[in-house]
Coordinates of C-alpha atoms in Angstrom, one line a residue:
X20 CA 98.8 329.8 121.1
X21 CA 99.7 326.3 121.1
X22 CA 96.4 323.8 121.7
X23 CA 98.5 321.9 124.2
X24 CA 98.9 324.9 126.4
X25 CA 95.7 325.7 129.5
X26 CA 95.7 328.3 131.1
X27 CA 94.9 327.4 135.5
X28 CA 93.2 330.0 137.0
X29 CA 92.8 329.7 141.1
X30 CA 90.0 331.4 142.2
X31 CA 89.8 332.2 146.2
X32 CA 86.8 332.7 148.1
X33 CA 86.4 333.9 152.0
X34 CA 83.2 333.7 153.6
X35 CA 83.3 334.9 156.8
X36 CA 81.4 333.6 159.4
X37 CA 79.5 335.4 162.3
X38 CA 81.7 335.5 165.4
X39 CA 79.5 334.5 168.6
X40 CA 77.6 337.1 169.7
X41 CA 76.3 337.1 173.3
X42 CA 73.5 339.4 174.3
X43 CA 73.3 340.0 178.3
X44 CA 72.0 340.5 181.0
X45 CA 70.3 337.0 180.9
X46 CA 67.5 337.7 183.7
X47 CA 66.2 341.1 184.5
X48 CA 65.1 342.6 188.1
X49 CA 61.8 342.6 188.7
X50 CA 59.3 346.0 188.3
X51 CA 57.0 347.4 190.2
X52 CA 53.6 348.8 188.6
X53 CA 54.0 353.1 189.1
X54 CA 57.7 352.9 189.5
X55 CA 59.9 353.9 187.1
X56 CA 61.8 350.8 185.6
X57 CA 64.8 350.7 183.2
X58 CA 67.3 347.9 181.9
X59 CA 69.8 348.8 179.1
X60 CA 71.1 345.7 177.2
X61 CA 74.4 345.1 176.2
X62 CA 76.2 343.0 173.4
X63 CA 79.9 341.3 172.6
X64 CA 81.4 340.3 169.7
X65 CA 79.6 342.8 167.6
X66 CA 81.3 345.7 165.8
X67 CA 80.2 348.4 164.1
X68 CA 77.2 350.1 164.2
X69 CA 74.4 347.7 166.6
X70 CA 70.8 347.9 166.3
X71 CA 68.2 346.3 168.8
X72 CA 65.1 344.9 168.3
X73 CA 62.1 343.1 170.7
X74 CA 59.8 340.6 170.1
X75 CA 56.7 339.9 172.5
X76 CA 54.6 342.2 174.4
X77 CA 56.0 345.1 177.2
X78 CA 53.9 346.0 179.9
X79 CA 51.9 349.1 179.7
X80 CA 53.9 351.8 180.1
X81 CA 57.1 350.4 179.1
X82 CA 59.4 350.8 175.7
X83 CA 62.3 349.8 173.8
X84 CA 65.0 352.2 172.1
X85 CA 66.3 350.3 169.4
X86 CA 69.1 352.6 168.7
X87 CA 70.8 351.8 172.4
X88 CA 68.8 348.6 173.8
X89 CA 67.2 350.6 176.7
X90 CA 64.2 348.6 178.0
X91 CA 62.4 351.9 179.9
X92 CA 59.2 353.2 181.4
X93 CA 56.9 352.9 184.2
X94 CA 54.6 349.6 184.0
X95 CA 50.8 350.2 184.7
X96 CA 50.0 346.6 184.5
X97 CA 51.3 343.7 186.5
X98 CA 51.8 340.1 184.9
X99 CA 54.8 337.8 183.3
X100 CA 55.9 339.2 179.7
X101 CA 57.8 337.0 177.9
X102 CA 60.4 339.0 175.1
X103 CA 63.5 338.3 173.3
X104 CA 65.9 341.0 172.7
X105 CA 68.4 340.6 169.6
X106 CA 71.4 342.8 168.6
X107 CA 72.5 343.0 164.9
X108 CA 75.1 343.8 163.5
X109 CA 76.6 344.8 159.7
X110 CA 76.1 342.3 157.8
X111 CA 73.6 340.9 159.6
X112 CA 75.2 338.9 162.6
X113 CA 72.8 338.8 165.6
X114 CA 72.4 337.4 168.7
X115 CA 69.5 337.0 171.1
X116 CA 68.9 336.7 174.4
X117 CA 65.1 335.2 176.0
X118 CA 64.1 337.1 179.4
X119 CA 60.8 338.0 181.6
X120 CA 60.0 340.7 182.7
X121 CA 57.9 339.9 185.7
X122 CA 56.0 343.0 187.1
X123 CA 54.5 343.2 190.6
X124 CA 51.8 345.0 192.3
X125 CA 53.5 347.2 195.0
X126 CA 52.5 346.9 198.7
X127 CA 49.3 349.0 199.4
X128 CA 48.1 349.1 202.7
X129 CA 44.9 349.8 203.9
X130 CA 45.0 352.0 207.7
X131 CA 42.9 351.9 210.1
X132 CA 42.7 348.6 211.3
X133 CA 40.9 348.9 214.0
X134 CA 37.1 351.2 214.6
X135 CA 36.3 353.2 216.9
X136 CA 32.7 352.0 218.7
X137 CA 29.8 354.0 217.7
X138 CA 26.5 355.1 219.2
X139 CA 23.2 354.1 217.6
X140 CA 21.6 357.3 217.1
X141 CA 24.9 359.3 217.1
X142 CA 26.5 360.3 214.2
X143 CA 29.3 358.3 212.8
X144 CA 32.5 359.2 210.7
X145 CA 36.0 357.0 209.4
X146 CA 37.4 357.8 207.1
X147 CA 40.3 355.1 205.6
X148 CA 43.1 355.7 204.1
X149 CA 45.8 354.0 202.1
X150 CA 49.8 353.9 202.0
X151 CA 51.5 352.8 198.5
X152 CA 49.9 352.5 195.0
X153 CA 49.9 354.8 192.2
X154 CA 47.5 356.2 190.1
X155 CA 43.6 357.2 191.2
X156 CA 42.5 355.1 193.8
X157 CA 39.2 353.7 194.4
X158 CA 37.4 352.0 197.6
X159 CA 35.2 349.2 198.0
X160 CA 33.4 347.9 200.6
X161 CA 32.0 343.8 200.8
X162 CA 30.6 342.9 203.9
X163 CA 27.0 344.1 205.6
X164 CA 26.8 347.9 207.3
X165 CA 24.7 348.9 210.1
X166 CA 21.4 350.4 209.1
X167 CA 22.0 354.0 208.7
X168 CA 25.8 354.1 207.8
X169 CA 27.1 354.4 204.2
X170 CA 30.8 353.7 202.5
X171 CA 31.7 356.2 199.7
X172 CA 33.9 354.6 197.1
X173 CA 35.3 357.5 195.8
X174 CA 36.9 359.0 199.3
X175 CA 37.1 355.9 201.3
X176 CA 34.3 357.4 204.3
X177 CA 32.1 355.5 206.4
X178 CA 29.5 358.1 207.5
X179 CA 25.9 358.2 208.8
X180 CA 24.3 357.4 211.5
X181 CA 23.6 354.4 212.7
X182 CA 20.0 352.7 213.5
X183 CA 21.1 349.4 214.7
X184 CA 23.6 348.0 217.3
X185 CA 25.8 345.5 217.1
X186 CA 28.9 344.3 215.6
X187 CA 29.4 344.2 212.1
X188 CA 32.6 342.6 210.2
X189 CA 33.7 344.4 206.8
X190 CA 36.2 344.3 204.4
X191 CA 37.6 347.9 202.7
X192 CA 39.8 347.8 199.9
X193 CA 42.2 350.4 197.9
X194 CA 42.3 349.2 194.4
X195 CA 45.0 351.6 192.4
X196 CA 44.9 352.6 189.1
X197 CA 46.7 349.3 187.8
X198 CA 44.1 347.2 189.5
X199 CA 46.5 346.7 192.3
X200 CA 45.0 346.6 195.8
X201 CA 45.4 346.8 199.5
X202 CA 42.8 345.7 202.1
X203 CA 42.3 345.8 205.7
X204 CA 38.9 343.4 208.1
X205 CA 37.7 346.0 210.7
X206 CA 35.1 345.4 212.9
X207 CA 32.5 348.4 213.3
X208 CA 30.8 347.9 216.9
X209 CA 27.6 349.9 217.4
X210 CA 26.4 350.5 221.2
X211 CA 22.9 350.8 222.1

């Protein structure tokens, strides 16, 4: 071939770029600890096959399913948790989306609020119970008995019998198992 002759080759190259890809909902409802809870995330301008994945911590109880971006579960703990949730696509085009997932203590409350008067030398018996909560529940008492009455922390009872009169101002309290709790101020009223 002639030297004066070059031969122009044109090389194309597409790169194609990652279309926007918005990751929703934005802000989640909040939970309650003991009730079921689920959220499933969902993705545009993805195609093809979509995986999920989470980053920061769930709640006791809770999980992620990365194949359909179901956040699921019952939470045992109550608290803020921070996570990001991020679908990807093929070739690696993602898009996240920041939320909390704020989980609550559920309303426990605490019944009877108000004692029946005792006798001092009678035997005595309440026994408290509690609405809401999940779990095992345990009882506490803070405040000072009469001589002669006891509180059982396991059943919630107030039982013996009394030595002393007076009036005497206690606070019970349901604590479930998520360390949620529920309280009630009676005032136990011995008689002479």
């Amino acid at each position: 071939p002639p030297d004066n002759m070059a031969a122009n080759f044109v090389f194309s190259f597409t790169t194609e770029g990652c279309p926007t890809v918005t990751v929703t909902p934005n802000s989640l409802p909040g939970a309650s600890t003991g009730t079921p809870y689920s959220q499933t995330f969902s993705q545009t301008g993805l195609t093809g096959t979509v995986t999920w994945s989470l980053t920061g911590t769930l709640p006791a109880g809770m999980s992620f399913n990365t194949a359909t971006g179901e956040l699921s579960g019952t939470p045992t703990q109550s608290g803020s948790f921070p996570i990001t949730v991020t679908a990807t696509g093929p070739g690696g085009c993602s898009g996240s989306v920041a939320v909390t997932l704020s989980v609550n203590c559920p309303v426990i409350t605490v019944s009877p609020n108000t004692l029946p008067a005792g006798t001092a030398g009678t035997p005595y018996s309440q026994v408290f119970a509690q609405v809401g909560g999940s779990g095992t529940i345990t009882w506490s008492l803070t405040g000072t008995l009469p001589a002669g009455l006891t509180f059982n922390t396991a059943t919630g009872e107030l039982s013996g019998t009394p030595t002393e009169d007076g009036s005497f101002q206690v606070t019970v309290r349901a604590t479930d198992g998520s360390g949620c709790f529920g309280e009630v101020v009676v005032t136990i009223t011995i008689n002479c």
